[in-house]
Amino acid sequence: FRCGRFVVHADFHDSAALKLRPGDRPLRLSAGSAFGTGGHSSTRMALRALQRWFTERPPRRVLDLGTGSGILAVGAALLGAERVAGMDPDPASPAQARATAALNEVAASCRFWRGGLETAAGRWEAVFANLHSDLIAEFAPFLAARTAPGGRLFAGGILDRKASRTLNSLENAGFRLRKRQLRGRWVTAELGA
C-alpha cells in the first residue's frame, strides 16, 4: 500500500513488480507476528507525520517506543535519521525489526531491543509513542523526559473516548499540542516539548 511517499510491502512481494512513481520510497517489511504492518490507521498517521517532520525539520535521532515490526523506526532511517532506536516488550519484535532494517539496508543506524518503556534512555529529537491511551497517559512524564528540548512527540493509538484524559496528561507533563487528528475511533497527536 502507499502511505505518502512510502510504498509499504512485505518481504515476500516481488520488489521489481512495485509500481513506483518518482520520489517514492519502498519500505519492505519482514513478515512476522509483531504489530505494525501499516494497516492500522494510527500507524499510517504516524508514517505521514514522520514524512512531514523530515520535510520541515529533519530529526537526526528518533526513538520508537513500542516499535513492533520496526515500521516507523526503519521509515525514519530511510528518511535520513542518523540514529534510530526502538523497543518493545513483545519477544518477537526485536528480531523482526532488525530483519526489516536489514531488508531496507539501514541496519547500521538502527538498534532494537526487548523491554518496557522504562528501558529507553536519553533525549531524542523525535519520539514515537504509538501505543495505547492508558499507557501514554501513565507514562506522560517519562515521555517528556525522553523528548529533547524543542523536540517532537507523536502519540498514537488513543481511543477517542480517552483522548481528553490522555492529551491532558501530556500537556501537564510539559508538552504543547500542535496537531490532533481523528480517523474512525482513533486519535493521534503531535506535540512539542
Short mmCIF file of C-alpha atoms in Angstrom, two decimals:
data_model
loop_
_atom_site.label_atom_id
_atom_site.label_comp_id
_atom_site.label_asym_id
_atom_site.label_seq_id
_atom_site.Cartn_x
_atom_site.Cartn_y
_atom_site.Cartn_z
CA PHE A 1 0.00 0.00 0.00
CA ARG A 2 1.01 3.60 -0.44
CA CYS A 3 1.32 5.98 2.54
CA GLY A 4 2.58 9.38 1.48
CA ARG A 5 5.76 8.63 -0.46
CA PHE A 6 6.28 5.27 1.24
CA VAL A 7 5.26 2.15 -0.66
CA VAL A 8 4.96 -0.46 2.08
CA HIS A 9 5.20 -4.11 1.09
CA ALA A 10 6.07 -7.47 2.63
CA ASP A 11 9.41 -9.16 2.06
CA PHE A 12 7.72 -11.93 0.04
CA HIS A 13 6.41 -9.46 -2.57
CA ASP A 14 8.40 -9.00 -5.76
CA SER A 15 10.08 -5.60 -5.41
CA ALA A 16 10.52 -5.35 -9.18
CA ALA A 17 6.74 -5.51 -9.62
CA LEU A 18 6.10 -2.40 -7.49
CA LYS A 19 4.58 0.47 -9.42
CA LEU A 20 6.77 3.30 -8.17
CA ARG A 21 6.43 6.97 -9.00
CA PRO A 22 9.29 9.47 -8.90
CA GLY A 23 10.12 10.20 -5.27
CA ASP A 24 8.56 7.01 -3.90
CA ARG A 25 10.41 5.16 -1.14
CA PRO A 26 9.85 1.41 -0.89
CA LEU A 27 9.62 0.23 2.73
CA ARG A 28 9.97 -3.54 2.88
CA LEU A 29 8.61 -5.30 5.98
CA SER A 30 9.87 -8.60 7.29
CA ALA A 31 6.87 -10.90 7.69
CA GLY A 32 6.25 -11.88 11.29
CA SER A 33 3.89 -11.64 14.22
CA ALA A 34 4.93 -8.25 15.68
CA PHE A 35 2.41 -5.41 15.46
CA GLY A 36 2.79 -2.76 12.80
CA THR A 37 2.16 -3.72 9.20
CA GLY A 38 0.82 -0.25 8.45
CA GLY A 39 -2.76 -1.46 8.28
CA HIS A 40 -3.82 0.34 11.47
CA SER A 41 -4.92 3.94 10.96
CA SER A 42 -2.69 5.26 13.78
CA THR A 43 0.37 3.64 12.15
CA ARG A 44 -0.48 5.29 8.84
CA MET A 45 -0.95 8.65 10.54
CA ALA A 46 2.44 8.16 12.24
CA LEU A 47 4.10 7.39 8.89
CA ARG A 48 2.60 10.57 7.41
CA ALA A 49 3.73 12.67 10.39
CA LEU A 50 7.22 11.16 10.13
CA GLN A 51 7.48 12.15 6.47
CA ARG A 52 6.22 15.67 7.16
CA TRP A 53 8.70 16.12 10.04
CA PHE A 54 11.54 15.21 7.72
CA THR A 55 10.49 17.90 5.25
CA GLU A 56 10.03 20.56 7.96
CA ARG A 57 12.96 19.93 10.31
CA PRO A 58 14.64 16.55 9.91
CA PRO A 59 15.43 14.87 13.24
CA ARG A 60 18.81 13.17 13.49
CA ARG A 61 17.82 10.95 16.43
CA VAL A 62 14.49 9.09 16.58
CA LEU A 63 13.10 6.88 19.36
CA ASP A 64 10.25 4.48 18.59
CA LEU A 65 8.57 3.23 21.77
CA GLY A 66 6.61 0.06 21.10
CA THR A 67 8.37 -0.45 17.77
CA GLY A 68 6.64 -3.74 16.88
CA SER A 69 7.72 -4.64 13.33
CA GLY A 70 10.02 -1.60 13.24
CA ILE A 71 7.99 0.11 10.50
CA LEU A 72 8.28 3.63 11.99
CA ALA A 73 11.91 3.28 13.07
CA VAL A 74 13.00 1.92 9.69
CA GLY A 75 10.96 4.62 7.96
CA ALA A 76 12.88 7.25 9.94
CA ALA A 77 16.21 5.67 8.96
CA LEU A 78 15.15 5.57 5.30
CA LEU A 79 14.35 9.28 5.50
CA GLY A 80 17.84 10.03 6.81
CA ALA A 81 17.84 9.78 10.62
CA GLU A 82 21.40 9.10 11.78
CA ARG A 83 20.44 7.15 14.89
CA VAL A 84 17.21 5.25 15.46
CA ALA A 85 16.25 3.16 18.46
CA GLY A 86 13.19 1.02 19.07
CA MET A 87 11.99 -1.11 21.95
CA ASP A 88 9.02 -3.36 22.52
CA PRO A 89 8.02 -5.87 25.21
CA ASP A 90 6.89 -8.36 22.52
CA PRO A 91 9.51 -11.15 22.31
CA ALA A 92 9.08 -11.34 18.51
CA SER A 93 9.63 -7.63 17.94
CA PRO A 94 13.41 -7.04 18.09
CA ALA A 95 14.34 -9.80 15.63
CA GLN A 96 11.57 -8.79 13.22
CA ALA A 97 12.53 -5.09 13.43
CA ARG A 98 16.20 -5.96 12.83
CA ALA A 99 15.20 -8.04 9.81
CA THR A 100 13.11 -5.13 8.46
CA ALA A 101 16.07 -2.76 8.93
CA ALA A 102 18.37 -5.19 7.11
CA LEU A 103 15.90 -5.62 4.23
CA ASN A 104 15.90 -1.83 3.80
CA GLU A 105 19.71 -1.55 4.16
CA VAL A 106 19.53 0.74 7.21
CA ALA A 107 20.59 -1.74 9.92
CA ALA A 108 23.74 0.25 10.72
CA SER A 109 21.72 3.21 12.00
CA CYS A 110 19.07 1.17 13.89
CA ARG A 111 19.12 -0.51 17.32
CA PHE A 112 16.24 -2.63 18.65
CA TRP A 113 15.72 -4.41 21.96
CA ARG A 114 13.06 -6.14 24.03
CA GLY A 115 11.88 -4.24 27.07
CA GLY A 116 9.30 -1.99 28.65
CA LEU A 117 9.15 1.76 28.21
CA GLU A 118 11.40 2.29 31.22
CA THR A 119 14.30 0.65 29.34
CA ALA A 120 14.59 3.60 26.95
CA ALA A 121 17.13 6.25 27.91
CA GLY A 122 18.50 9.51 26.58
CA ARG A 123 16.89 12.53 24.95
CA TRP A 124 15.60 12.29 21.39
CA GLU A 125 14.64 14.92 18.81
CA ALA A 126 11.65 12.83 17.74
CA VAL A 127 9.80 10.28 19.86
CA PHE A 128 7.07 8.00 18.56
CA ALA A 129 4.70 6.50 21.12
CA ASN A 130 2.12 4.70 19.01
CA LEU A 131 0.89 2.71 21.98
CA HIS A 132 -2.50 2.91 23.71
CA SER A 133 -4.27 5.61 25.66
CA ASP A 134 -3.74 4.42 29.22
CA LEU A 135 -0.04 3.72 28.74
CA ILE A 136 0.56 7.14 27.16
CA ALA A 137 -1.32 8.90 29.99
CA GLU A 138 0.54 6.94 32.69
CA PHE A 139 3.96 7.50 31.13
CA ALA A 140 3.49 11.15 30.08
CA PRO A 141 6.29 12.43 32.40
CA PHE A 142 8.58 9.67 31.11
CA LEU A 143 7.81 10.66 27.51
CA ALA A 144 8.67 14.26 28.40
CA ALA A 145 11.98 13.11 29.89
CA ARG A 146 12.85 11.22 26.67
CA THR A 147 11.99 14.15 24.35
CA ALA A 148 14.78 16.69 23.88
CA PRO A 149 14.01 20.40 24.38
CA GLY A 150 12.46 21.61 21.15
CA GLY A 151 11.79 18.01 20.15
CA ARG A 152 8.55 16.45 18.97
CA LEU A 153 6.35 13.63 20.22
CA PHE A 154 3.89 11.61 18.16
CA ALA A 155 1.27 9.95 20.36
CA GLY A 156 -0.99 7.43 18.66
CA GLY A 157 -3.27 4.54 19.44
CA ILE A 158 -5.51 6.82 21.51
CA LEU A 159 -9.17 5.82 21.68
CA ASP A 160 -11.50 8.75 21.03
CA ARG A 161 -13.26 8.35 24.41
CA LYS A 162 -9.89 8.56 26.20
CA ALA A 163 -8.39 11.38 24.13
CA SER A 164 -9.12 14.25 26.55
CA ARG A 165 -7.57 12.48 29.54
CA THR A 166 -4.55 11.32 27.53
CA LEU A 167 -3.85 14.71 25.96
CA ASN A 168 -4.33 16.48 29.31
CA SER A 169 -1.72 14.14 30.84
CA LEU A 170 0.74 15.02 28.06
CA GLU A 171 0.11 18.76 28.41
CA ASN A 172 0.50 18.51 32.20
CA ALA A 173 3.89 16.84 31.57
CA GLY A 174 5.00 19.93 29.62
CA PHE A 175 4.06 19.15 26.02
CA ARG A 176 2.27 21.62 23.74
CA LEU A 177 -0.34 20.18 21.39
CA ARG A 178 0.46 21.08 17.78
CA LYS A 179 -1.86 18.83 15.82
CA ARG A 180 -4.67 16.42 16.61
CA GLN A 181 -6.25 14.01 14.14
CA LEU A 182 -9.16 11.61 14.28
CA ARG A 183 -9.65 8.63 11.99
CA GLY A 184 -12.52 6.36 12.92
CA ARG A 185 -12.27 5.91 16.70
CA TRP A 186 -8.51 6.57 16.78
CA VAL A 187 -6.91 9.87 17.77
CA THR A 188 -3.31 10.82 17.17
CA ALA A 189 -1.50 13.88 18.44
CA GLU A 190 1.69 15.69 17.52
CA LEU A 191 3.19 17.63 20.40
CA GLY A 192 6.21 19.84 21.03
CA ALA A 193 8.49 19.68 24.04
#
